[in-house]
XYZ file of C-alpha atoms in Angstrom:
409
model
C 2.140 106.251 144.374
C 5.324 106.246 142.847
C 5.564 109.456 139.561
C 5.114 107.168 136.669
C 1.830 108.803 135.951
C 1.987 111.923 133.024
C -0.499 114.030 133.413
C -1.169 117.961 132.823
C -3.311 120.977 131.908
C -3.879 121.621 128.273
C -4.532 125.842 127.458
C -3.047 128.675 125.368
C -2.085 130.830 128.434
C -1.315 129.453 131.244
C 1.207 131.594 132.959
C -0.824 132.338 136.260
C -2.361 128.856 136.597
C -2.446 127.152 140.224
C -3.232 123.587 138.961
C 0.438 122.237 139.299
C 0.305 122.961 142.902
C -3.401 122.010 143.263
C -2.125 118.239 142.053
C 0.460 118.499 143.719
C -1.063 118.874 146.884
C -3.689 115.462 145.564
C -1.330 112.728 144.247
C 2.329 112.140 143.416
C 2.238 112.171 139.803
C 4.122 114.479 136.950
C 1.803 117.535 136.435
C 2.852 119.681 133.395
C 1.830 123.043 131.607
C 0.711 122.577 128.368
C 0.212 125.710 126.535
C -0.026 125.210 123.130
C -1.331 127.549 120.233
C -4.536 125.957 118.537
C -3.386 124.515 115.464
C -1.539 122.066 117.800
C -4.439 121.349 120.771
C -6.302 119.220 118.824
C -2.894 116.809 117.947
C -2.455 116.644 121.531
C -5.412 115.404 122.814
C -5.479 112.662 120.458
C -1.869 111.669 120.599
C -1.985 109.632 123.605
C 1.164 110.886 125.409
C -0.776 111.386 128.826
C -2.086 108.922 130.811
C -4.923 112.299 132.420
C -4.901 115.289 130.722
C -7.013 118.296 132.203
C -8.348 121.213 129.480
C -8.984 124.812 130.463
C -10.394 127.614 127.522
C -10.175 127.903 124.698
C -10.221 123.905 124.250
C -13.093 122.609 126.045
C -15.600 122.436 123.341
C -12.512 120.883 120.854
C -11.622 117.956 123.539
C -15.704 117.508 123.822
C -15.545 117.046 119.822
C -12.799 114.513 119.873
C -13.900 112.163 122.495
C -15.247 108.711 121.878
C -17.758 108.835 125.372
C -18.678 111.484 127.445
C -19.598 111.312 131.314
C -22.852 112.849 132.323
C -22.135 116.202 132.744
C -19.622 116.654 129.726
C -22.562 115.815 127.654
C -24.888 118.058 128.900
C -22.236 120.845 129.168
C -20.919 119.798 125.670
C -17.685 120.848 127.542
C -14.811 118.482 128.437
C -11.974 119.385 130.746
C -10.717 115.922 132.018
C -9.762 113.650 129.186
C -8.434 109.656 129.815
C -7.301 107.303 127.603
C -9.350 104.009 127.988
C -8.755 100.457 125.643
C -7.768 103.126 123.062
C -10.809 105.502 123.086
C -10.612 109.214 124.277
C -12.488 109.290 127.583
C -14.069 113.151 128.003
C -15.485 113.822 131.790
C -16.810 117.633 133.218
C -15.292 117.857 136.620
C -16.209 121.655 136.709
C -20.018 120.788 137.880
C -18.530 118.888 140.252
C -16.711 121.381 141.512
C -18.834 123.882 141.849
C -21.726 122.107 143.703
C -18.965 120.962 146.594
C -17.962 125.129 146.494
C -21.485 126.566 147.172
C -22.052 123.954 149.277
C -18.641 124.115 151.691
C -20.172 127.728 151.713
C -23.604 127.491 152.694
C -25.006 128.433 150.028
C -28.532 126.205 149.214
C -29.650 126.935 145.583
C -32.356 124.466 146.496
C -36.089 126.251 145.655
C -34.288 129.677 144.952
C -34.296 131.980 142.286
C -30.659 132.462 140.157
C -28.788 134.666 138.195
C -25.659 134.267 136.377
C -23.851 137.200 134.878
C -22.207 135.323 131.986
C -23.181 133.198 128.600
C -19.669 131.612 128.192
C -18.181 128.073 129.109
C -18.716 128.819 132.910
C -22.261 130.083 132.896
C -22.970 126.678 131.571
C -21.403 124.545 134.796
C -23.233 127.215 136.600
C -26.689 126.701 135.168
C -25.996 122.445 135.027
C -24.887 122.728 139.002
C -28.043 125.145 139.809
C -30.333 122.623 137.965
C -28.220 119.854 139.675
C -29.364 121.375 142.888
C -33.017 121.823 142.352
C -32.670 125.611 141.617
C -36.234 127.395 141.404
C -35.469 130.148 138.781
C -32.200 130.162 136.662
C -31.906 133.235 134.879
C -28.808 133.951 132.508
C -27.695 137.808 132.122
C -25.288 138.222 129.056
C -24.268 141.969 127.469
C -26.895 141.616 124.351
C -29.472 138.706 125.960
C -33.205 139.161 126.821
C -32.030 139.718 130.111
C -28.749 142.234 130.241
C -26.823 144.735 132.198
C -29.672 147.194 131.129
C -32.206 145.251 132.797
C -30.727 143.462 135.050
C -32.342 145.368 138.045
C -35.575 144.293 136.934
C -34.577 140.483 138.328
C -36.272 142.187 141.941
C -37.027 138.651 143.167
C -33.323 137.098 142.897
C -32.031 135.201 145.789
C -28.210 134.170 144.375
C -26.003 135.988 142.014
C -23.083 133.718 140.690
C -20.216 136.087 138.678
C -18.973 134.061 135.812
C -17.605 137.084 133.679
C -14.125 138.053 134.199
C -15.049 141.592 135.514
C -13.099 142.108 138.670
C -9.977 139.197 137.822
C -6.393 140.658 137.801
C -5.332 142.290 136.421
C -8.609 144.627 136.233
C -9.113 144.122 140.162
C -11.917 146.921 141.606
C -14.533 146.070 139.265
C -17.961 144.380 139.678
C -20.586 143.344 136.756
C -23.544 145.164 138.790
C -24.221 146.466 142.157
C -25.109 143.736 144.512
C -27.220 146.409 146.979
C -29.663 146.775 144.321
C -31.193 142.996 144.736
C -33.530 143.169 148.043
C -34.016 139.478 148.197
C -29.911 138.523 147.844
C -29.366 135.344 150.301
C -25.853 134.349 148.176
C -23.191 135.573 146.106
C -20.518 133.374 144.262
C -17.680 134.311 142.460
C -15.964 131.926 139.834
C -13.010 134.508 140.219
C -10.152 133.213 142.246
C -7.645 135.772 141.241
C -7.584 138.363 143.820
C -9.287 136.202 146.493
C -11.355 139.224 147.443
C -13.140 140.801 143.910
C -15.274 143.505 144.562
C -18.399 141.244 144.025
C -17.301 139.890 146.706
C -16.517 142.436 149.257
C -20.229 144.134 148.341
C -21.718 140.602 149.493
C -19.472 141.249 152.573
C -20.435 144.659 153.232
C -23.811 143.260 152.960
C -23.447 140.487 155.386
C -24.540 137.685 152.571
C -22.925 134.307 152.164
C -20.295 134.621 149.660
C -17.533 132.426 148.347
C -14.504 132.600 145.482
C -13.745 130.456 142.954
C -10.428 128.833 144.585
C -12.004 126.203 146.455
C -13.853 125.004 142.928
C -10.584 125.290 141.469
C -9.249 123.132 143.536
C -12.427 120.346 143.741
C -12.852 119.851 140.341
C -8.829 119.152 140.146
C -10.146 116.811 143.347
C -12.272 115.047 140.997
C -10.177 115.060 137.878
C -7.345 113.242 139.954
C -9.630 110.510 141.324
C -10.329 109.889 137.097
C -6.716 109.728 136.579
C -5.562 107.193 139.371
C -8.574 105.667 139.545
C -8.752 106.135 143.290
C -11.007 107.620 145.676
C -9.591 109.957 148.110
C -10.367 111.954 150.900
C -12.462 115.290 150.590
C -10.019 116.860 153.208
C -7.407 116.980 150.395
C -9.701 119.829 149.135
C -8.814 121.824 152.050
C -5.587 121.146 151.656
C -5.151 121.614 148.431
C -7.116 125.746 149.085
C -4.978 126.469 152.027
C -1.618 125.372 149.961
C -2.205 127.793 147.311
C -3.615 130.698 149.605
C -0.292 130.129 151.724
C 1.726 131.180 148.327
C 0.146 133.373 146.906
C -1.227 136.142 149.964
C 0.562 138.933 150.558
C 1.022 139.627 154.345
C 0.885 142.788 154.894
C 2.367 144.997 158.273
C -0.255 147.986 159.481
C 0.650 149.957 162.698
C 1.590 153.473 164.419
C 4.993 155.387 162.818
C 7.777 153.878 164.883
C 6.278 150.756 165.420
C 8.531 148.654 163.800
C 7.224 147.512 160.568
C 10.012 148.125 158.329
C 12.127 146.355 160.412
C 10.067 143.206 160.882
C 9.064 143.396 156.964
C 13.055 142.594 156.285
C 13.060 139.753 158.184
C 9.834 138.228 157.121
C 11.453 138.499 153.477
C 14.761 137.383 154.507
C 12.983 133.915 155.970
C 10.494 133.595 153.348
C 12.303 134.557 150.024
C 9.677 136.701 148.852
C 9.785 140.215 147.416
C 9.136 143.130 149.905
C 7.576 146.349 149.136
C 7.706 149.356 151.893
C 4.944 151.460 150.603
C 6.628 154.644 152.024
C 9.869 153.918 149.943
C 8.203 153.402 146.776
C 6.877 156.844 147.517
C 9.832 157.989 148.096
C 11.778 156.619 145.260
C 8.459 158.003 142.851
C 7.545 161.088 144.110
C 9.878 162.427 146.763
C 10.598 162.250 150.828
C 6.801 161.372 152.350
C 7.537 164.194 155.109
C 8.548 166.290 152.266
C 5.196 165.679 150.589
C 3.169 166.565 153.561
C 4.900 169.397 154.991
C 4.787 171.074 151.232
C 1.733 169.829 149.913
C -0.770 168.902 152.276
C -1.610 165.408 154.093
C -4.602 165.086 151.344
C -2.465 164.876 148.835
C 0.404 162.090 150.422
C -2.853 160.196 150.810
C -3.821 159.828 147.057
C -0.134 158.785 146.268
C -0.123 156.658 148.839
C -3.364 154.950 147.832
C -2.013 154.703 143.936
C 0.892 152.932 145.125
C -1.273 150.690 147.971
C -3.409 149.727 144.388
C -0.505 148.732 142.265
C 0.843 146.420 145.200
C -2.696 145.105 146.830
C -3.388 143.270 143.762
C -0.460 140.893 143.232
C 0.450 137.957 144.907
C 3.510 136.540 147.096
C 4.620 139.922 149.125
C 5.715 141.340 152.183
C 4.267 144.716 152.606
C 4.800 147.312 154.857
C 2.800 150.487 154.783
C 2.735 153.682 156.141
C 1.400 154.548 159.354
C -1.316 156.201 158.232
C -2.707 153.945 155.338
C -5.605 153.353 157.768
C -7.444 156.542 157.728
C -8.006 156.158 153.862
C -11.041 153.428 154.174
C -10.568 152.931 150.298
C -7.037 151.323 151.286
C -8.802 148.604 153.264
C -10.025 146.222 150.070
C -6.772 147.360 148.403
C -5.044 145.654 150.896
C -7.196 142.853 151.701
C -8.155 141.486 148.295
C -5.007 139.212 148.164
C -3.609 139.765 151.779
C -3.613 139.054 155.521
C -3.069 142.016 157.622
C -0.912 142.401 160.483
C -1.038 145.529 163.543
C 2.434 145.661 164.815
C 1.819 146.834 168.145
C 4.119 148.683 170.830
C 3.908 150.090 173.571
C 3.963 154.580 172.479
C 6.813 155.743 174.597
C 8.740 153.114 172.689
C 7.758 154.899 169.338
C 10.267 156.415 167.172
C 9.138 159.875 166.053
C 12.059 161.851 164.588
C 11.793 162.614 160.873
C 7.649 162.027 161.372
C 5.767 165.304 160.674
C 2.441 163.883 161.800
C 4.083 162.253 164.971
C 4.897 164.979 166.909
C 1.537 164.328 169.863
C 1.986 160.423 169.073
C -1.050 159.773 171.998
C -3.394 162.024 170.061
C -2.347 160.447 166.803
C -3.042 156.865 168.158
C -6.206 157.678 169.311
C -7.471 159.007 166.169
C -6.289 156.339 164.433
C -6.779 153.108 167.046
C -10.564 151.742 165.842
C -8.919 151.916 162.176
C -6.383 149.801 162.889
C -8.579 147.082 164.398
C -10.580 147.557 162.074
C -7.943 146.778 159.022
C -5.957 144.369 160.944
C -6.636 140.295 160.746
C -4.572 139.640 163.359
C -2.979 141.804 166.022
C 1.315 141.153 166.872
C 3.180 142.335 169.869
C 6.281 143.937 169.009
C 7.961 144.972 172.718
C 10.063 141.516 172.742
C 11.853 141.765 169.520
C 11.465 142.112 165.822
C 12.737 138.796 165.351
C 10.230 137.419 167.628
C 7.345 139.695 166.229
C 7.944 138.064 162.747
C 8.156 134.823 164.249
C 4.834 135.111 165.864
C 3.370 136.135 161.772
C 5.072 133.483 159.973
C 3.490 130.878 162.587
C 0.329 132.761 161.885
C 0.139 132.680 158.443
C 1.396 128.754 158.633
C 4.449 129.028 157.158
C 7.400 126.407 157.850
C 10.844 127.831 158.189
């Protein structure tokens, strides 16, 4: 398909939007941003200048009001965020449904016969209650902050079997948050998140601790944008592009992140991996150092305790952005705290070498480097995604994570 098609995403804000790659990754049409203020939305959407126009908040409910025919779920939803122009009328679909049956069900999660809760009364509560309806959901129950059921009460919902987050408690920039405390539902088979910004919320990693089925919102993201671009060519295509489409936008925007034993090489491999891949590095140790003073300095004056709550201030700022090489300090492991810091928008990498190959000079806590690695061993493992060998070369070490990670260079 040649780019003759103009299509785009219609919003106020829409500075940390993935869509444009999402299409991208679908067709080979023009995809623009479209944020415009809201005395001007309504003018766009019935100007015509698009041949598939897609509508995230606060326009939904205006592009519903404007169209001349509705699909199926739009008029249930009395949402619209795919609009088409058709023998001159506004055509209004909801591709959000869509999207998030094929993301529960990619997961595993069956809403079939069970009892639901959404945390939520907004746009996104409604796609959640359509889908779980959609799906032959027992129960649905909707929790809002002044509802019958709210975050008062909310415990009371003993017999609940999914939880699906549509509030925005937990998306960046307020990462570390969850609405309620997933522990505290005995019957919890399923967790979904709507959040796909970090990739990890902390709904999420208490349905992990837990050992429940759990997904984030990307993969909806990027099915109802699946859908929406079938609408606008008029084409069907394959459901792989989904996958596609997920792992393209997870490739951008994780951070990979170096772990491993003082000496092992990190710093050194973190250069390179931002020398081949353009992005921005952070050494955790020199921010500290920069901030608050020489990290030996620190510990030798003021105690180890007390390194470790900088260093887990500056882990926090960093673990929740996007698009970095980060190398931390040898001992961000024994913090456990540091481990969904890290995580929530990263893959992590142990740099491994062999310890009489360790440099130790200048490293106060380094000075019995076999008792240090032994204390600290079963952490590492248990931070690290993947494990690298770093007794060839740096250059190969990094070669062996960018391969990982599926980057071409």
């Amino acid at each position: 398909m040649k780019k003759t098609m103009k299509c785009g995403l219609l919003g106020e804000r829409l500075g940390h939007s993935y869509s444009k790659q999402i299409h991208a990754c679908l067709a080979d049409y023009e995809y623009e941003l479209y944020g415009v203020p809201r005395e001007k939305a309504a003018e766009m959407i019935k100007s015509g200048e698009f041949d598939g126009l897609n509508v995230t908040i606060p326009y939904k409910e205006l592009a519903y009001s404007l169209c001349d025919w509705h699909d199926e779920f739009a008029a249930d939803a009395k949402s619209v965020n795919t609009v088409v122009r058709r023998d001159g009328k506004i055509c209004g679909y909801n591709t959000d449904v869509f999207g998030f049956i094929t993301m529960v069900e990619r997961a595993g999660i069956y809403f079939g016969g069970k009892n639901i809760a959404i945390l939520g009364s907004g746009g996104t509560s409604k796609t959640a209650y359509l889908a779980s309806k959609k799906m032959n959901a027992k129960k649905i129950t909707v929790v809002s902050r002044s509802g019958e059921v709210n975050y008062d009460n909310v415990y009371s919902l003993s017999d609940t079997e999914i939880i699906v987050n549509t509030t925005p408690v937990g998306m960046y920039p307020k990462n570390g948050e969850s609405p309620v405390d997933l522990a505290r539902f005995p019957k919890l088979c399923g967790a979904v998140d709507v959040i796909y910004n970090p990739a990890k919320t902390e709904f999420i990693f208490q349905a992990e601790a837990l050992s429940i089925p759990r997904v984030s919102g990307l993969s909806m993201l990027a099915a109802q944008a699946f859908r929406a671009c079938e609408i606008f060519t008029g084409k069907s295509l394959s459901p792989d592009l989904i996958d596609t489409a997920v792992k393209d936008v997870m490739r951008s925007t994780s951070n990979i992140i170096l772990i491993g034993m003082p000496g092992s090489g990190k710093s050194t491999i973190a250069v390179l991996l931002a020398e081949k891949t353009g992005r921005k590095l952070v050494d955790t140790d020199e921010e500290i150092r920069t901030r608050f003073g020489c990290p030996a300095d620190i510990i030798n004056t003021r105690g180890e305790d007390e390194f470790r709550k900088i260093e887990t201030e500056v882990v926090c700022e960093f673990g929740r952005e996007s698009g970095l090489i980060i190398s931390t300090g040898g001992g961000v492991v024994v913090k456990d705290r540091n481990l969904p810091l890290l995580s929530q928008n990263g893959r992590i990498y142990l740099i491994e070498r062999d310890l009489e190959r360790l440099a130790t000079d200048g490293r106060p806590l380094s000075v019995d480097i076999g008792k240090l690695y032994a204390e600290r061993k079963n952490a590492y493992l248990r931070f690290a995604d993947v494990k690298v060998d770093n007794n060839a070369s740096p250059e190969e070490a990094a070669k062996q994570i960018l391969k990982e990670f599926g980057f071409e260079i």
